[in-house]
Coordinates of C-alpha atoms and ligand atoms in Angstrom, one line a residue:
M248 CA -14.3 -11.5 -3.4
E249 CA -15.9 -14.6 -4.5
N250 CA -19.3 -13.6 -5.7
I251 CA -19.2 -10.8 -8.1
K252 CA -22.0 -11.8 -10.5
S253 CA -23.3 -8.5 -11.6
D254 CA -22.8 -4.8 -11.4
I255 CA -24.6 -4.6 -8.0
P256 CA -22.1 -3.4 -5.3
L257 CA -20.9 -6.1 -3.0
V258 CA -21.8 -5.6 0.7
F259 CA -19.3 -5.8 3.5
G260 CA -19.7 -4.5 7.0
I261 CA -18.8 -4.5 10.7
L262 CA -20.7 -6.8 13.0
A263 CA -20.7 -5.4 16.5
Y264 CA -22.9 -4.3 19.3
P265 CA -22.6 -1.3 19.6
A266 CA -21.1 -0.6 16.2
S267 CA -21.5 3.2 16.0
H268 CA -18.0 3.9 17.3
S269 CA -16.2 1.6 14.8
L270 CA -13.6 3.1 12.5
S271 CA -13.7 0.0 10.2
P272 CA -16.3 1.6 7.8
A273 CA -14.0 4.6 7.1
L274 CA -11.0 2.3 6.8
H275 CA -12.4 -0.1 4.3
T276 CA -14.4 2.5 2.3
A277 CA -11.1 4.4 1.7
G278 CA -9.6 1.2 0.4
F279 CA -12.6 0.5 -1.9
L280 CA -12.5 4.0 -3.3
Q281 CA -8.8 3.9 -4.0
W282 CA -9.2 0.9 -6.3
G283 CA -12.7 1.8 -7.5
I284 CA -14.0 -1.5 -6.1
P285 CA -17.8 -1.8 -6.6
A286 CA -18.5 -2.5 -2.9
V287 CA -20.1 -0.8 0.1
Y288 CA -19.2 -1.2 3.8
K289 CA -22.0 -1.0 6.4
R290 CA -22.4 -1.0 10.1
F291 CA -24.4 -4.0 11.4
E292 CA -25.3 -3.2 14.9
I293 CA -26.9 -6.5 15.8
S294 CA -28.2 -7.2 19.3
P295 CA -27.4 -10.7 20.7
S296 CA -31.1 -11.7 20.5
T297 CA -31.2 -11.1 16.7
L298 CA -27.7 -12.5 15.9
A299 CA -29.1 -15.9 14.7
E300 CA -31.7 -14.3 12.5
F301 CA -29.0 -11.9 11.1
F302 CA -26.8 -14.9 10.0
A303 CA -29.8 -16.9 8.6
Q304 CA -31.3 -14.0 6.6
N305 CA -28.3 -11.9 5.5
V306 CA -25.1 -13.9 5.8
R307 CA -26.1 -17.4 4.8
T308 CA -28.1 -16.0 1.9
Q309 CA -24.8 -14.4 0.6
K310 CA -26.4 -10.9 0.7
I311 CA -23.2 -10.0 2.7
S312 CA -19.9 -11.0 1.2
G313 CA -17.7 -10.4 4.2
L314 CA -17.8 -9.1 7.8
S315 CA -15.4 -7.6 10.2
V316 CA -16.3 -8.8 13.7
S317 CA -15.9 -6.9 16.9
V318 CA -17.0 -6.8 20.5
P319 CA -18.9 -8.8 21.8
Y320 CA -19.0 -11.3 18.9
K321 CA -15.4 -12.5 18.2
E322 CA -16.0 -15.8 20.0
V323 CA -19.8 -15.9 19.8
V324 CA -19.8 -16.3 15.9
L325 CA -17.7 -19.5 15.8
P326 CA -20.7 -21.9 15.7
Y327 CA -22.2 -19.9 12.7
L328 CA -19.2 -20.7 10.5
D329 CA -18.3 -23.7 8.3
V330 CA -14.5 -23.4 8.5
L331 CA -11.9 -21.8 10.7
E332 CA -8.5 -20.9 9.5
D333 CA -5.7 -22.3 11.6
S334 CA -4.9 -19.0 13.4
A335 CA -8.6 -18.4 14.3
K336 CA -8.8 -22.0 15.6
K337 CA -5.8 -21.5 17.9
I338 CA -6.8 -18.1 19.0
G339 CA -10.4 -19.2 19.5
A340 CA -11.7 -16.0 18.1
V341 CA -12.6 -14.6 14.7
N342 CA -12.5 -11.0 13.5
T343 CA -13.0 -11.7 9.8
I344 CA -15.7 -13.7 8.0
F345 CA -15.8 -14.3 4.3
W346 CA -16.9 -16.8 1.7
K347 CA -14.5 -19.2 0.1
N348 CA -15.5 -22.1 -2.2
G349 CA -19.1 -21.8 -1.0
K350 CA -18.1 -22.1 2.7
L351 CA -18.3 -19.4 5.3
V352 CA -14.8 -19.0 6.7
G353 CA -13.6 -17.4 9.9
E354 CA -10.1 -15.9 10.1
N355 CA -8.3 -13.8 12.7
T356 CA -6.3 -10.8 11.4
D357 CA -5.9 -9.2 14.9
W358 CA -2.7 -11.2 15.5
K359 CA -1.3 -10.2 12.1
G360 CA -2.1 -6.5 12.8
F361 CA -0.3 -6.8 16.2
F362 CA 2.6 -8.8 14.7
Q363 CA 3.1 -6.3 11.9
S364 CA 2.8 -3.2 14.0
L365 CA 5.2 -4.6 16.6
T366 CA 7.8 -5.9 14.2
H367 CA 7.5 -2.7 12.1
E368 CA 9.3 -0.9 14.9
Y369 CA 10.8 -3.5 17.1
D370 CA 12.7 -6.8 17.1
P371 CA 11.0 -9.0 19.6
R372 CA 13.2 -12.1 19.0
E373 CA 14.5 -13.6 22.3
K374 CA 13.1 -10.7 24.3
T375 CA 11.1 -11.0 27.5
A376 CA 7.6 -9.5 27.6
V377 CA 4.9 -8.9 30.2
V378 CA 1.4 -9.2 28.8
L379 CA -1.3 -7.5 30.9
G380 CA -4.9 -8.9 30.7
A381 CA -6.5 -12.2 29.7
G382 CA -9.5 -11.0 27.8
G383 CA -10.8 -11.4 24.3
A384 CA -7.8 -10.0 22.5
T385 CA -5.1 -11.6 24.6
R386 CA -4.8 -14.9 22.8
A387 CA -4.3 -13.2 19.5
I388 CA -1.4 -11.3 21.1
L389 CA 0.2 -14.4 22.6
Y390 CA -0.2 -16.2 19.2
A391 CA 1.6 -13.3 17.5
L392 CA 4.4 -13.1 20.1
E393 CA 5.0 -16.8 19.6
K394 CA 5.1 -16.3 15.8
A395 CA 7.6 -13.4 16.4
N396 CA 9.9 -15.8 18.3
I397 CA 9.7 -13.9 21.5
G398 CA 11.9 -15.4 24.3
K399 CA 9.6 -15.5 27.3
I400 CA 6.2 -14.1 28.2
F401 CA 4.9 -13.3 31.7
L402 CA 1.0 -13.1 31.8
W403 CA -0.8 -11.1 34.4
N404 CA -4.5 -10.6 34.8
R405 CA -6.7 -9.1 37.5
T406 CA -8.5 -12.5 37.6
P407 CA -5.6 -14.9 37.8
E408 CA -7.7 -18.0 36.8
K409 CA -8.4 -16.5 33.4
A410 CA -4.7 -15.9 32.9
Q411 CA -3.9 -19.5 33.9
K412 CA -6.4 -20.8 31.4
C413 CA -5.0 -18.6 28.6
A414 CA -1.4 -19.6 29.4
Q415 CA -2.0 -23.3 29.2
E416 CA -2.5 -23.1 25.5
F417 CA 0.9 -21.5 24.8
V418 CA 4.4 -22.7 25.3
N419 CA 6.5 -19.8 26.6
V420 CA 3.9 -18.2 28.8
Q421 CA 4.2 -18.1 32.6
T422 CA 1.5 -16.5 34.7
I423 CA 2.4 -14.0 37.4
S424 CA 0.4 -12.3 40.2
S425 CA 0.7 -8.7 41.5
D426 CA 2.9 -10.1 44.3
S427 CA 5.3 -12.0 41.9
F428 CA 5.6 -9.3 39.3
P429 CA 9.1 -9.5 37.7
N430 CA 11.8 -6.9 38.2
P431 CA 11.5 -4.1 35.6
E432 CA 15.2 -4.7 34.8
D433 CA 14.4 -8.2 33.5
I434 CA 11.6 -7.0 31.2
D435 CA 12.0 -5.6 27.6
L436 CA 8.4 -5.3 26.4
V437 CA 5.1 -4.5 28.1
I438 CA 1.8 -5.0 26.3
N439 CA -1.5 -3.9 27.6
T440 CA -4.5 -6.0 26.5
T441 CA -6.8 -4.9 29.3
S442 CA -9.6 -2.4 28.7
L443 CA -8.0 0.1 31.1
G444 CA -7.2 3.4 29.6
M445 CA -9.9 3.2 27.1
Q446 CA -12.2 6.2 26.4
G447 CA -14.8 6.1 29.2
P448 CA -14.7 5.7 33.0
H449 CA -11.3 4.0 33.1
K450 CA -9.6 6.4 30.8
N451 CA -7.1 7.7 33.4
E452 CA -6.1 4.2 34.6
S453 CA -3.2 1.9 33.8
A454 CA -2.7 -1.7 34.9
I455 CA 0.8 -1.0 36.1
P456 CA 2.2 1.9 38.2
K457 CA 4.2 4.6 36.7
N458 CA 7.3 3.9 38.7
F459 CA 7.6 0.5 37.0
W460 CA 8.7 2.0 33.7
K461 CA 12.4 2.2 32.7
S462 CA 13.8 3.8 29.6
H463 CA 14.9 0.5 28.1
H464 CA 11.3 -0.7 27.9
T465 CA 9.0 -0.7 24.9
A466 CA 5.3 -0.2 25.7
F467 CA 2.5 -1.4 23.4
D468 CA -1.1 -0.7 24.0
I469 CA -3.8 -2.4 22.0
V470 CA -6.2 0.3 23.1
Y471 CA -6.3 3.0 20.5
T472 CA -9.0 5.4 21.7
P473 CA -7.4 7.6 22.9
R474 CA -4.3 7.4 20.8
I475 CA -2.0 8.0 23.8
T476 CA -3.5 6.1 26.8
K477 CA -2.3 6.6 30.4
F478 CA -0.3 3.4 30.0
L479 CA 1.6 4.9 27.1
Q480 CA 1.9 8.3 28.6
D481 CA 3.5 7.0 31.7
A482 CA 5.9 4.9 29.7
Q483 CA 6.8 7.8 27.4
E484 CA 7.4 10.1 30.3
S485 CA 9.8 7.5 31.7
G486 CA 11.8 7.5 28.5
A487 CA 10.4 4.2 27.1
K488 CA 9.6 3.6 23.5
I489 CA 5.8 3.5 22.8
I490 CA 3.7 1.9 20.1
S491 CA 0.0 2.9 19.9
G492 CA -2.7 0.4 19.0
E493 CA -3.7 2.5 16.1
T494 CA -1.1 0.8 13.8
M495 CA -2.4 -2.6 15.0
F496 CA -5.9 -1.6 14.0
L497 CA -4.6 -0.3 10.6
F498 CA -2.7 -3.5 9.9
Q499 CA -5.5 -5.9 10.9
G500 CA -7.8 -3.9 8.7
M501 CA -5.3 -4.1 5.7
A502 CA -5.1 -7.8 6.1
Q503 CA -8.8 -8.0 6.2
F504 CA -9.2 -5.8 3.2
E505 CA -6.9 -8.2 1.2
I506 CA -9.1 -11.2 2.3
F507 CA -12.3 -9.3 1.3
T508 CA -11.1 -8.0 -2.0
G509 CA -8.1 -10.0 -3.1
L510 CA -6.4 -6.7 -3.9
C511 CA -3.4 -5.1 -2.1
A512 CA -4.5 -2.9 0.7
P513 CA -3.7 0.8 -0.1
Q514 CA -1.8 1.6 3.0
N515 CA -1.7 5.4 2.7
A516 CA -5.4 5.9 2.0
M517 CA -6.4 3.6 4.8
A518 CA -3.9 5.1 7.3
H519 CA -5.1 8.5 6.4
T520 CA -8.6 7.7 7.8
L521 CA -6.9 7.1 11.2
G522 CA -4.9 10.3 11.0
L523 CA -1.8 8.3 10.4
S524 CA 0.6 8.7 7.5
F525 CA 3.3 6.5 6.0
P526 CA 6.1 7.9 4.0
L527 CA 6.1 5.2 1.4
E528 CA 3.1 4.5 -0.8
N529 CA 3.0 0.9 -2.0
F530 CA 1.7 1.6 -5.5
S531 CA 1.2 4.4 -7.9
N532 CA -1.7 6.7 -8.8
I533 CA -1.7 5.6 -12.4
L534 CA -2.2 2.0 -11.4
Q535 CA -5.1 3.0 -9.2
Q536 CA -6.7 4.9 -12.0
I537 CA -6.4 2.1 -14.4
V538 CA -8.0 -0.4 -11.9
Q539 CA -10.8 2.1 -11.1
E540 CA -11.7 2.1 -14.8
K541 CA -11.2 -1.6 -15.2
W542 CA -14.2 -2.5 -13.0
K543 CA -16.5 -0.7 -15.4
T544 CA -15.4 -2.8 -18.3
I545 CA -15.5 -6.2 -16.8
S546 CA -18.4 -8.4 -17.8
F547 CA -18.6 -10.7 -14.8
S548 CA -19.3 -13.9 -16.6
S549 CA -19.5 -17.4 -15.2
K550 CA -17.1 -20.2 -15.6
P551 CA -16.9 -21.9 -19.0
S552 CA -17.6 -25.6 -19.1
V553 CA -14.2 -26.9 -19.9
L554 CA -13.6 -30.2 -21.4
N555 CA -10.2 -31.7 -20.6
S556 CA -9.5 -32.1 -24.3
L557 CA -10.0 -28.4 -24.7
K558 CA -7.5 -27.4 -22.1
R559 CA -4.7 -25.2 -23.2
D560 CA -1.5 -27.2 -22.9
H561 CA 0.8 -24.8 -21.2
L562 CA 2.3 -23.7 -24.5
F563 CA 3.7 -20.5 -23.1
Y564 CA 5.6 -22.2 -20.2
N565 CA 6.8 -25.1 -22.4
T566 CA 8.1 -22.6 -25.1
L567 CA 10.0 -20.4 -22.6
Q568 CA 11.6 -23.2 -20.7
K569 CA 13.3 -24.5 -23.9
K570 CA 17.0 -23.8 -23.6
Q571 CA 18.4 -21.6 -26.4
K572 CA 21.5 -19.4 -26.7
N573 CA 19.7 -16.1 -26.1
P574 CA 16.7 -15.3 -23.8
H575 CA 13.4 -15.9 -25.6
L576 CA 11.8 -12.7 -26.9
I577 CA 8.1 -12.0 -26.0
A578 CA 7.2 -9.3 -28.4
E579 CA 4.4 -7.0 -27.5
I580 CA 1.5 -5.6 -29.5
K581 CA 0.7 -2.3 -27.7
P582 CA -1.1 0.5 -29.6
C583 CA -0.2 3.2 -27.1
S584 CA 0.9 3.7 -23.5
P585 CA 0.5 6.3 -20.7
T586 CA 4.2 7.0 -20.8
E587 CA 4.9 6.8 -24.5
G588 CA 1.7 8.0 -26.2
T589 CA 0.8 6.5 -29.5
L590 CA 3.0 3.6 -30.7
F591 CA 1.0 2.3 -33.7
R592 CA 1.5 3.8 -37.1
N593 CA -1.6 4.5 -39.3
S594 CA -1.2 1.5 -41.4
D595 CA -0.6 -0.9 -38.5
T596 CA -2.8 -3.9 -38.1
I597 CA -2.7 -6.5 -35.4
E598 CA -2.6 -9.2 -38.1
E599 CA 0.4 -7.8 -39.7
L600 CA 2.4 -7.2 -36.5
A601 CA 1.6 -10.8 -35.4
K602 CA 3.1 -12.0 -38.6
I603 CA 6.2 -9.8 -38.4
Y604 CA 6.9 -10.9 -34.8
T605 CA 6.5 -14.6 -35.7
A606 CA 8.6 -14.5 -38.8
N607 CA 11.5 -12.7 -37.2
G608 CA 12.2 -14.8 -34.2
A609 CA 9.8 -13.9 -31.3
S610 CA 9.1 -16.9 -29.2
A611 CA 5.7 -15.5 -27.9
I612 CA 3.5 -12.4 -28.4
S613 CA 2.2 -10.3 -25.6
V614 CA -1.2 -8.7 -26.5
I615 CA -2.3 -5.8 -24.5
T616 CA -6.1 -5.8 -24.3
D617 CA -6.7 -2.7 -22.0
E618 CA -8.6 -0.2 -24.0
K619 CA -8.6 3.1 -22.1
F620 CA -5.0 3.5 -21.3
F621 CA -3.2 1.2 -23.8
G622 CA -5.6 1.4 -26.8
G623 CA -5.9 -2.4 -26.8
N624 CA -9.0 -4.5 -27.4
I625 CA -10.1 -7.9 -26.4
E626 CA -10.5 -8.8 -30.1
N627 CA -6.8 -8.4 -30.6
M628 CA -6.2 -11.7 -28.9
R629 CA -8.3 -13.4 -31.5
K630 CA -6.7 -11.5 -34.4
T631 CA -3.3 -12.5 -33.1
R632 CA -4.3 -16.1 -32.6
E633 CA -5.5 -16.3 -36.2
N634 CA -2.1 -15.1 -37.5
T635 CA 0.5 -17.0 -35.4
P636 CA 1.1 -20.5 -33.9
I637 CA 3.4 -19.2 -31.2
P638 CA 2.0 -18.7 -27.6
I639 CA 0.1 -15.6 -26.7
L640 CA 0.3 -13.7 -23.4
R641 CA -2.8 -11.7 -22.6
K642 CA -1.6 -8.5 -20.9
D643 CA -4.2 -6.6 -18.9
F644 CA -5.0 -5.6 -15.4
I645 CA -6.5 -8.8 -14.1
I646 CA -8.7 -8.3 -11.1
D647 CA -11.5 -10.7 -11.5
V648 CA -11.7 -14.4 -12.4
S649 CA -14.0 -13.6 -15.4
Q650 CA -11.0 -12.0 -17.2
I651 CA -9.1 -15.4 -16.9
Y652 CA -12.1 -17.2 -18.4
E653 CA -12.2 -14.6 -21.1
T654 CA -8.5 -15.2 -21.9
Y655 CA -9.2 -18.8 -22.2
K656 CA -12.2 -18.2 -24.5
Y657 CA -10.1 -16.0 -26.8
K658 CA -7.5 -18.7 -27.1
A659 CA -4.5 -17.0 -25.6
D660 CA -2.1 -19.2 -23.6
A661 CA -1.2 -17.1 -20.6
V662 CA -2.3 -14.1 -18.5
L663 CA -0.4 -11.5 -16.6
L664 CA -1.0 -11.3 -12.9
M665 CA 0.4 -8.2 -11.1
R666 CA 1.7 -8.3 -7.5
S667 CA 1.2 -4.6 -7.3
I668 CA -2.5 -5.1 -7.6
L669 CA -3.3 -8.6 -6.3
S670 CA -2.8 -10.1 -2.8
L671 CA -0.7 -13.1 -2.6
S672 CA -3.6 -15.4 -1.8
R673 CA -5.6 -14.0 -4.7
I674 CA -2.5 -14.7 -7.0
Q675 CA -2.4 -18.3 -5.8
E676 CA -6.2 -18.6 -6.3
F677 CA -5.9 -17.3 -9.9
L678 CA -2.8 -19.5 -10.5
E679 CA -5.0 -22.6 -9.6
I680 CA -7.8 -21.5 -11.9
C681 CA -5.3 -20.9 -14.7
D682 CA -3.9 -24.4 -14.1
S683 CA -7.4 -25.9 -14.3
L684 CA -7.7 -24.4 -17.7
G685 CA -4.2 -25.3 -18.9
L686 CA -3.3 -21.6 -19.0
D687 CA 0.0 -20.2 -17.8
A688 CA 0.4 -17.0 -15.7
L689 CA 3.3 -14.6 -15.8
V690 CA 3.4 -13.2 -12.2
E691 CA 4.9 -9.7 -12.4
T692 CA 6.9 -8.2 -9.6
H693 CA 8.8 -5.0 -9.2
T694 CA 11.0 -5.1 -6.1
K695 CA 13.2 -7.8 -4.7
E696 CA 10.8 -8.1 -1.7
E697 CA 7.8 -8.6 -4.0
C698 CA 9.7 -11.2 -6.0
I699 CA 10.7 -13.2 -2.9
E700 CA 7.3 -13.3 -1.4
V701 CA 5.8 -14.5 -4.7
L702 CA 8.5 -17.2 -4.9
E703 CA 7.9 -18.2 -1.3
K704 CA 4.2 -18.0 -1.0
T705 CA 2.8 -19.0 -4.4
S706 CA 3.3 -21.7 -6.9
A707 CA 4.1 -19.3 -9.7
R708 CA 6.3 -20.9 -12.3
I709 CA 6.9 -17.8 -14.5
I710 CA 8.0 -14.7 -12.7
G711 CA 8.4 -11.3 -14.3
I712 CA 10.7 -8.7 -12.8
N713 CA 9.7 -5.3 -14.2
N714 CA 12.4 -2.7 -14.7
R715 CA 9.9 0.1 -14.4
D716 CA 9.8 1.9 -11.1
F717 CA 6.0 2.3 -10.5
K718 CA 6.4 5.4 -8.4
T719 CA 8.5 7.4 -10.9
L720 CA 7.5 5.4 -14.0
S721 CA 11.1 5.5 -15.2
T722 CA 12.9 2.3 -16.3
D723 CA 16.3 0.9 -15.6
A724 CA 17.4 -2.1 -17.6
S725 CA 19.9 -3.2 -15.0
H726 CA 17.2 -3.6 -12.3
F727 CA 16.4 -7.2 -13.3
K728 CA 20.0 -8.2 -13.0
N729 CA 20.4 -6.6 -9.6
V730 CA 17.2 -8.2 -8.1
F731 CA 18.0 -11.6 -9.6
Q732 CA 21.6 -11.6 -8.3
E733 CA 20.5 -10.5 -4.8
I734 CA 17.9 -13.3 -4.6
S735 CA 20.4 -15.8 -5.9
Q736 CA 22.7 -14.9 -3.0
T737 CA 20.1 -14.8 -0.3
H738 CA 17.4 -17.3 -1.4
P739 CA 19.0 -19.5 -4.0
H740 CA 16.6 -22.4 -3.3
L741 CA 13.7 -20.3 -4.5
L742 CA 15.0 -20.0 -8.1
A743 CA 15.0 -23.7 -9.0
S744 CA 12.5 -24.8 -11.7
R745 CA 11.2 -21.2 -12.2
I746 CA 11.3 -19.2 -15.4
F747 CA 12.3 -15.5 -15.1
V748 CA 11.2 -12.8 -17.5
A749 CA 12.8 -9.3 -17.7
E750 CA 10.2 -6.7 -18.5
S751 CA 10.3 -3.0 -19.5
G752 CA 13.0 -0.6 -20.6
I753 CA 14.8 -3.1 -22.8
K754 CA 16.1 -1.4 -25.9
T755 CA 18.9 -3.3 -27.5
A756 CA 20.8 -6.6 -27.7
Q757 CA 23.4 -5.0 -25.4
D758 CA 20.7 -4.5 -22.7
I759 CA 19.8 -8.1 -23.0
A760 CA 23.4 -9.2 -22.7
L761 CA 23.4 -7.7 -19.2
F762 CA 21.2 -10.4 -17.8
A763 CA 21.3 -13.1 -20.6
S764 CA 22.5 -15.8 -18.2
N765 CA 19.6 -15.2 -15.8
A766 CA 16.6 -14.4 -17.8
H767 CA 14.7 -17.1 -19.7
A768 CA 12.9 -14.4 -21.6
V769 CA 12.6 -10.7 -22.2
L770 CA 9.4 -8.8 -22.9
V771 CA 9.7 -5.8 -25.2
G772 CA 7.0 -3.7 -26.8
T773 CA 7.9 0.0 -27.1
E774 CA 11.3 -0.4 -28.7
I775 CA 10.0 -2.8 -31.4
L776 CA 7.0 -0.6 -32.2
K777 CA 9.2 2.6 -32.3
A778 CA 11.9 1.0 -34.4
K779 CA 12.1 2.2 -38.1
N780 CA 12.6 -1.4 -39.1
R781 CA 10.6 -3.6 -36.9
E782 CA 11.7 -6.8 -38.6
E783 CA 15.3 -6.0 -37.9
K784 CA 14.5 -5.0 -34.3
V785 CA 12.7 -8.3 -33.6
K786 CA 15.7 -10.2 -35.1
E787 CA 18.2 -8.2 -33.0
L788 CA 16.2 -8.7 -29.7
S789 CA 15.6 -12.4 -30.3
G790 CA 19.2 -13.0 -31.2
N791 CA 18.0 -14.1 -34.6
I792 CA 20.7 -12.4 -36.7
Ligands
ATR857 P1 -13.7 -10.3 27.6 O1 -13.4 -10.4 26.2 O2 -13.2 -11.5 28.4 O3 -15.1 -9.9 28.0 P2 -12.3 -7.9 27.5 O4 -13.2 -6.8 27.7 O5 -11.9 -8.1 26.1 O6 -12.8 -9.2 28.2 O7 -11.0 -7.7 28.3 C1 -11.0 -7.2 29.4 C2 -9.6 -7.4 30.1 O8 -9.4 -6.2 30.7 C3 -9.6 -8.5 31.0 O9 -8.3 -9.0 31.1 C4 -10.0 -7.8 32.3 O10 -9.6 -8.5 33.4 P3 -10.6 -9.6 34.1 O11 -10.3 -10.8 33.4 O12 -10.1 -9.6 35.5 O13 -11.9 -9.1 34.0 C5 -9.3 -6.5 32.1 N1 -9.9 -5.5 32.9 C6 -11.0 -4.9 32.8 N2 -11.3 -4.0 33.7 C7 -10.2 -4.0 34.5 C8 -9.8 -3.3 35.7 N3 -10.6 -2.4 36.3 N4 -8.6 -3.6 36.2 C9 -7.8 -4.5 35.7 N5 -8.1 -5.3 34.6 C10 -9.3 -5.0 34.0

């Protein structure tokens, strides 16, 4: 979401003709509501004769921040765009349009949707597939199958020339005709990309006869209205496994949502609009509530004019990477929390706490600035800065670039970026902005999977592993150690030149001893603030006794 400049809601929408049937408005609106994003999602039913005018007057003028694109425009829109992402280029079709660095970009998330919904339930590696059809969606499917390391693909289409043209662009694709259809025994997976079976005159048709199906087959239909097409029904009745196009639609929409907003797609809320449900939610209610409130407090300010000499000089990173006997202590100033209630005592001041932390061995101070849920304040960064020379981490729920500029303005040294909220590409974007200001970022993860993807797909140098389970809100101090050890066994190459911070649930020096050899730093707030003698607690946790 590049262009938040005011409190006016951003406009997204579906570009199609007709567009009245589209489920995209419900899907995206559910996502916006879940995070409280100030955005609306409209239907742009634009006739071919007015498409050029639509782009000139609404898209180019940036009145629209992003578009989903559907029939008949996935290929037609290409000349209207400035840049195509690699997948869209190879597929030759775009289903997502968005602004990036002042350029109108085309991306294709159909292939991702297909890839995820297929691999969610099935391992396509080295398998043999038949793909039926050579229409608008087929190249996205072939692209995804290649990415999924499928063994071999047979491509069939009613009009063979179209299949041949399509096959030329891919390595493992061989065209077949109705006369040379392979033996069912030699096939593992059958994918329908034709429009047969779709609601309408061809609803009761399938591109292959029912007697083709065998129980070892898996059938995937990209048509999702109706949910169970004739193709899937035949397969199911023959004992084959079936995958409906609905999950592909959901996953392409989730990928699109992440591109539009930079936030993680709320899977359950989006799935619910399609009548689907997933047993596992990917983040907690409290996090959603906090972010919903956060939008209301952001003052969407523009970039500061930064002189090189005024750049922060990565004090946070440079401090934490210095080797010392015990992990560095990042001591936190946190007036209250949703799980602990009030932590400050009546006489507490930010200034005094900053001095206590500094004098007793903390290497850095984390300052919580969220007001509503943690009782913090933006001014607390300034007050801390005036009372300590050690680096300051600004801890808040960062969702907009203006919060990073604000952190810089208030002279903190680092920000917290949370994987539970931000998409990977938004994290990378924010990391680059931080870097341009000389700020550091602590990228917080919770699970092993989150940690690995951050390590693999971003340039984050400081990684937090949070011991708090966001679903239950409980903490387990051994979580850091378990995650770190698993990653060091499976992905040791990802650990080099990175700094790891253990967060949450750390109470004593004994807790720290559990992972002292792996963590460069520990972040502790609650236990220090609750301690009778905070000076002693800071000494204990920083190993400064
Ligand atoms: P496009 O984007 O090319 O307009 P589409 O509507 O996305 O096409 O896809 C239609 C696909 O369904 C094509 O593979 C089409 O086959 P042809 O290339 O032969 O047209 C296929 N299709 C549509 N109606 C069909 C039918 N009655 N029997 C078999 N295949 C059919």
